[in-house]
C-alpha cells in the first residue's frame, strides 16, 4: 500500500485493475478525513465542555474536503475493473501500443466507462463492456474535449464486442507509429478521467 496514492493517483491512472485498487484508497482517504474532523470536534468539546468553540469550527470546515472525497469514493464504487483474464488477453494483444485500462470519462450528463483504450497516431479505439454504453453521447463528449485541447482530426471508435476489438488492436500492431502524438493524446485523456 502506497500512502502517496491516497492523495495523488495520477501516475496510476490507466493501469490494469486501477478502478478496483483506487476504490480502496478513495474510501480510506474519506474515512481519514471524517476521522480528522470528528477528532477535532471531540478534542474541542473535551477541552471547553461546549459544542461551540474554535476546534468545532475547524472540524466543520474539515467536513468540506471529507464530503468531496466521499463523492469521489461513491463514483469509484459505481465501477469495477475489467476481468483479469480478459485484461491479460487484451494486454498481450496490445503490446507495444499506448494503451490504458479502466478509464471513466465524466460529463455533465453521463459517465462513460471504457475498460481498455489504445491510442495510435490520430486514432483512439476502446472497448467497453458496460451494458448501457451510449456511443453517440460519448463521441460528442470526447470530440469536444479533444478539440478544446487542440487535437483535431482524431478518430474515435469504441467497441462493445471484445472479439472485434481484439482484431482491431492486432491490425494496429502492423501500422506505422508516431509516439509524440500518441503521448500527447494519452495525457489529454488521462487528465479528464477519474
CSV table of C-alpha atoms in Angstrom, one decimal:
chain,number,residue,atom,x,y,z
A,1,UNK,CA,0.0,0.0,0.0
A,2,UNK,CA,1.4,3.4,-1.0
A,3,UNK,CA,0.3,6.2,1.2
A,4,UNK,CA,1.0,8.8,-1.5
A,5,UNK,CA,-1.7,7.2,-3.6
A,6,UNK,CA,-4.3,8.5,-1.1
A,7,UNK,CA,-3.7,12.0,-2.3
A,8,UNK,CA,-2.3,11.6,-5.9
A,9,UNK,CA,-3.4,8.9,-8.2
A,10,UNK,CA,-2.2,10.5,-11.5
A,11,UNK,CA,0.7,8.0,-12.2
A,12,UNK,CA,-1.6,5.0,-11.6
A,13,UNK,CA,-4.4,6.1,-14.0
A,14,UNK,CA,-4.8,3.7,-16.8
A,15,UNK,CA,-3.1,0.8,-15.1
A,16,UNK,CA,-4.6,-2.7,-15.1
A,17,UNK,CA,-7.0,-3.0,-12.2
A,18,UNK,CA,-6.9,0.7,-11.5
A,19,UNK,CA,-10.6,1.1,-10.6
A,20,UNK,CA,-10.6,-1.8,-8.1
A,21,UNK,CA,-7.4,-0.7,-6.3
A,22,UNK,CA,-8.1,3.0,-6.3
A,23,UNK,CA,-11.6,2.4,-4.9
A,24,UNK,CA,-9.9,1.2,-1.6
A,25,UNK,CA,-7.7,4.3,-1.5
A,26,UNK,CA,-10.6,6.7,-2.0
A,27,UNK,CA,-12.6,5.0,0.7
A,28,UNK,CA,-9.6,5.1,3.1
A,29,UNK,CA,-9.0,8.8,2.4
A,30,UNK,CA,-12.6,9.6,3.0
A,31,UNK,CA,-12.6,7.8,6.4
A,32,UNK,CA,-9.4,9.6,7.3
A,33,UNK,CA,-10.8,13.0,6.5
A,34,UNK,CA,-14.0,12.3,8.5
A,35,UNK,CA,-11.9,10.9,11.4
A,36,UNK,CA,-9.8,14.1,11.5
A,37,UNK,CA,-12.9,16.3,11.6
A,38,UNK,CA,-14.5,14.1,14.3
A,39,UNK,CA,-11.4,14.1,16.4
A,40,UNK,CA,-11.0,17.8,16.2
A,41,UNK,CA,-14.6,18.3,17.3
A,42,UNK,CA,-14.2,15.8,20.2
A,43,UNK,CA,-10.9,17.5,21.3
A,44,UNK,CA,-12.6,20.9,21.4
A,45,UNK,CA,-15.6,19.6,23.3
A,46,UNK,CA,-13.3,17.8,25.9
A,47,UNK,CA,-11.2,20.9,26.4
A,48,UNK,CA,-14.0,23.6,26.6
A,49,UNK,CA,-17.0,21.4,27.6
A,50,UNK,CA,-19.0,23.3,25.0
A,51,UNK,CA,-20.0,22.4,21.5
A,52,UNK,CA,-19.3,25.8,20.0
A,53,UNK,CA,-15.5,26.5,20.0
A,54,UNK,CA,-12.7,27.2,17.6
A,55,UNK,CA,-11.9,23.5,17.1
A,56,UNK,CA,-15.6,22.7,16.3
A,57,UNK,CA,-15.5,25.4,13.6
A,58,UNK,CA,-12.3,23.9,12.2
A,59,UNK,CA,-13.9,20.4,12.3
A,60,UNK,CA,-17.0,21.7,10.4
A,61,UNK,CA,-14.7,23.2,7.8
A,62,UNK,CA,-12.9,19.9,7.6
A,63,UNK,CA,-16.1,18.2,6.6
A,64,UNK,CA,-15.9,20.1,3.2
A,65,UNK,CA,-12.9,18.1,1.8
A,66,UNK,CA,-14.3,15.0,3.5
A,67,UNK,CA,-17.6,15.3,1.7
A,68,UNK,CA,-15.8,16.0,-1.6
A,69,UNK,CA,-13.8,12.8,-1.0
A,70,UNK,CA,-17.0,10.9,-0.3
A,71,UNK,CA,-18.4,11.9,-3.6
A,72,UNK,CA,-15.3,10.7,-5.4
A,73,UNK,CA,-15.4,7.4,-3.4
A,74,UNK,CA,-19.0,6.9,-4.4
A,75,UNK,CA,-18.1,7.5,-8.1
A,76,UNK,CA,-15.3,4.8,-7.8
A,77,UNK,CA,-17.7,2.4,-6.2
A,78,UNK,CA,-20.0,2.5,-9.2
A,79,UNK,CA,-17.5,0.9,-11.5
A,80,UNK,CA,-15.2,-2.1,-11.4
A,81,UNK,CA,-12.1,-3.1,-13.4
A,82,UNK,CA,-12.1,-5.4,-16.3
A,83,UNK,CA,-11.9,-9.2,-15.5
A,84,UNK,CA,-8.3,-10.2,-15.1
A,85,UNK,CA,-8.4,-12.9,-17.7
A,86,UNK,CA,-9.8,-10.6,-20.4
A,87,UNK,CA,-7.4,-7.8,-19.3
A,88,UNK,CA,-4.4,-10.1,-19.6
A,89,UNK,CA,-5.5,-11.2,-23.1
A,90,UNK,CA,-6.0,-7.6,-24.2
A,91,UNK,CA,-2.7,-6.6,-22.7
A,92,UNK,CA,-1.0,-9.3,-24.7
A,93,UNK,CA,-2.6,-8.2,-27.9
A,94,UNK,CA,-1.8,-4.5,-27.3
A,95,UNK,CA,1.9,-5.0,-26.5
A,96,UNK,CA,3.9,-2.1,-28.0
A,97,UNK,CA,0.9,0.2,-28.3
A,98,UNK,CA,0.0,3.1,-26.0
A,99,UNK,CA,-2.9,1.6,-24.1
A,100,UNK,CA,-4.8,2.2,-20.8
A,101,UNK,CA,-7.2,0.3,-18.7
A,102,UNK,CA,-10.2,1.4,-16.6
A,103,UNK,CA,-10.9,4.9,-18.0
A,104,UNK,CA,-14.0,6.6,-16.7
A,105,UNK,CA,-14.9,9.8,-18.6
A,106,UNK,CA,-17.3,12.1,-16.7
A,107,UNK,CA,-19.5,14.7,-18.4
A,108,UNK,CA,-22.3,16.9,-17.1
A,109,UNK,CA,-25.0,14.4,-18.2
A,110,UNK,CA,-23.4,11.0,-18.2
A,111,UNK,CA,-20.3,9.0,-17.2
A,112,UNK,CA,-18.7,6.6,-19.6
A,113,UNK,CA,-16.6,3.5,-18.6
A,114,UNK,CA,-14.0,2.5,-21.2
A,115,UNK,CA,-12.4,-0.8,-20.0
A,116,UNK,CA,-9.4,-0.5,-22.4
A,117,UNK,CA,-8.2,2.2,-24.7
A,118,UNK,CA,-5.5,2.2,-27.4
A,119,UNK,CA,-4.0,5.4,-28.9
A,120,UNK,CA,-2.3,5.0,-32.2
A,121,UNK,CA,-1.4,8.1,-34.3
A,122,UNK,CA,-4.6,10.1,-34.6
A,123,UNK,CA,-6.8,7.1,-33.8
A,124,UNK,CA,-8.3,6.2,-30.4
A,125,UNK,CA,-10.0,2.9,-30.1
A,126,UNK,CA,-11.5,1.4,-27.0
A,127,UNK,CA,-13.6,-1.4,-25.5
A,128,UNK,CA,-16.5,-1.0,-23.1
A,129,UNK,CA,-18.4,-3.9,-21.5
A,130,UNK,CA,-20.8,-1.5,-19.9
A,131,UNK,CA,-24.3,-2.7,-20.8
A,132,UNK,CA,-25.8,0.7,-21.4
A,133,UNK,CA,-22.8,2.4,-23.1
A,134,UNK,CA,-24.1,5.4,-25.2
A,135,UNK,CA,-21.7,5.7,-28.1
A,136,UNK,CA,-23.2,8.8,-29.7
A,137,UNK,CA,-23.1,10.8,-26.4
A,138,UNK,CA,-19.5,9.6,-25.7
A,139,UNK,CA,-18.3,10.6,-29.2
A,140,UNK,CA,-19.7,14.1,-28.8
A,141,UNK,CA,-18.1,14.4,-25.3
A,142,UNK,CA,-14.7,13.2,-26.3
A,143,UNK,CA,-14.5,15.1,-29.6
A,144,UNK,CA,-15.3,18.3,-27.6
A,145,UNK,CA,-12.5,17.6,-25.2
A,146,UNK,CA,-10.0,16.7,-27.9
A,147,UNK,CA,-10.9,19.8,-29.9
A,148,UNK,CA,-10.5,22.1,-26.9
A,149,UNK,CA,-7.1,20.6,-26.2
A,150,UNK,CA,-6.0,21.2,-29.8
A,151,UNK,CA,-6.3,17.6,-31.1
A,152,UNK,CA,-8.1,18.0,-34.4
A,153,UNK,CA,-8.8,15.2,-36.9
A,154,UNK,CA,-8.8,12.4,-34.3
A,155,UNK,CA,-10.9,9.4,-35.0
A,156,UNK,CA,-12.6,7.7,-32.0
A,157,UNK,CA,-14.2,4.2,-32.1
A,158,UNK,CA,-15.4,2.3,-29.1
A,159,UNK,CA,-16.2,-1.4,-29.5
A,160,UNK,CA,-18.7,-3.3,-27.3
A,161,UNK,CA,-17.7,-6.6,-28.9
A,162,UNK,CA,-14.5,-7.9,-27.4
A,163,UNK,CA,-13.5,-10.1,-30.4
A,164,UNK,CA,-13.9,-7.2,-32.9
A,165,UNK,CA,-11.9,-5.0,-30.6
A,166,UNK,CA,-9.1,-7.6,-30.3
A,167,UNK,CA,-9.0,-7.9,-34.1
A,168,UNK,CA,-8.7,-4.1,-34.5
A,169,UNK,CA,-5.9,-3.9,-31.9
A,170,UNK,CA,-4.0,-6.7,-33.8
A,171,UNK,CA,-4.4,-4.7,-37.0
A,172,UNK,CA,-2.9,-1.6,-35.3
A,173,UNK,CA,0.2,-3.5,-34.5
A,174,UNK,CA,1.1,-3.6,-38.2
A,175,UNK,CA,0.6,0.1,-38.9
A,176,UNK,CA,3.4,2.8,-38.7
A,177,UNK,CA,3.5,4.7,-35.4
A,178,UNK,CA,4.5,8.1,-34.1
A,179,UNK,CA,4.9,8.3,-30.3
A,180,UNK,CA,4.8,12.1,-29.9
A,181,UNK,CA,1.2,12.5,-31.0
A,182,UNK,CA,0.1,9.3,-29.0
A,183,UNK,CA,1.8,10.6,-25.8
A,184,UNK,CA,0.0,14.0,-26.2
A,185,UNK,CA,-3.3,12.3,-26.7
A,186,UNK,CA,-2.8,10.0,-23.7
A,187,UNK,CA,-2.0,12.9,-21.5
A,188,UNK,CA,-5.2,14.7,-22.6
A,189,UNK,CA,-7.3,11.5,-22.0
A,190,UNK,CA,-5.8,10.8,-18.6
A,191,UNK,CA,-6.4,14.4,-17.4
A,192,UNK,CA,-10.2,14.1,-18.0
A,193,UNK,CA,-10.8,10.8,-16.3
A,194,UNK,CA,-11.4,9.6,-12.7
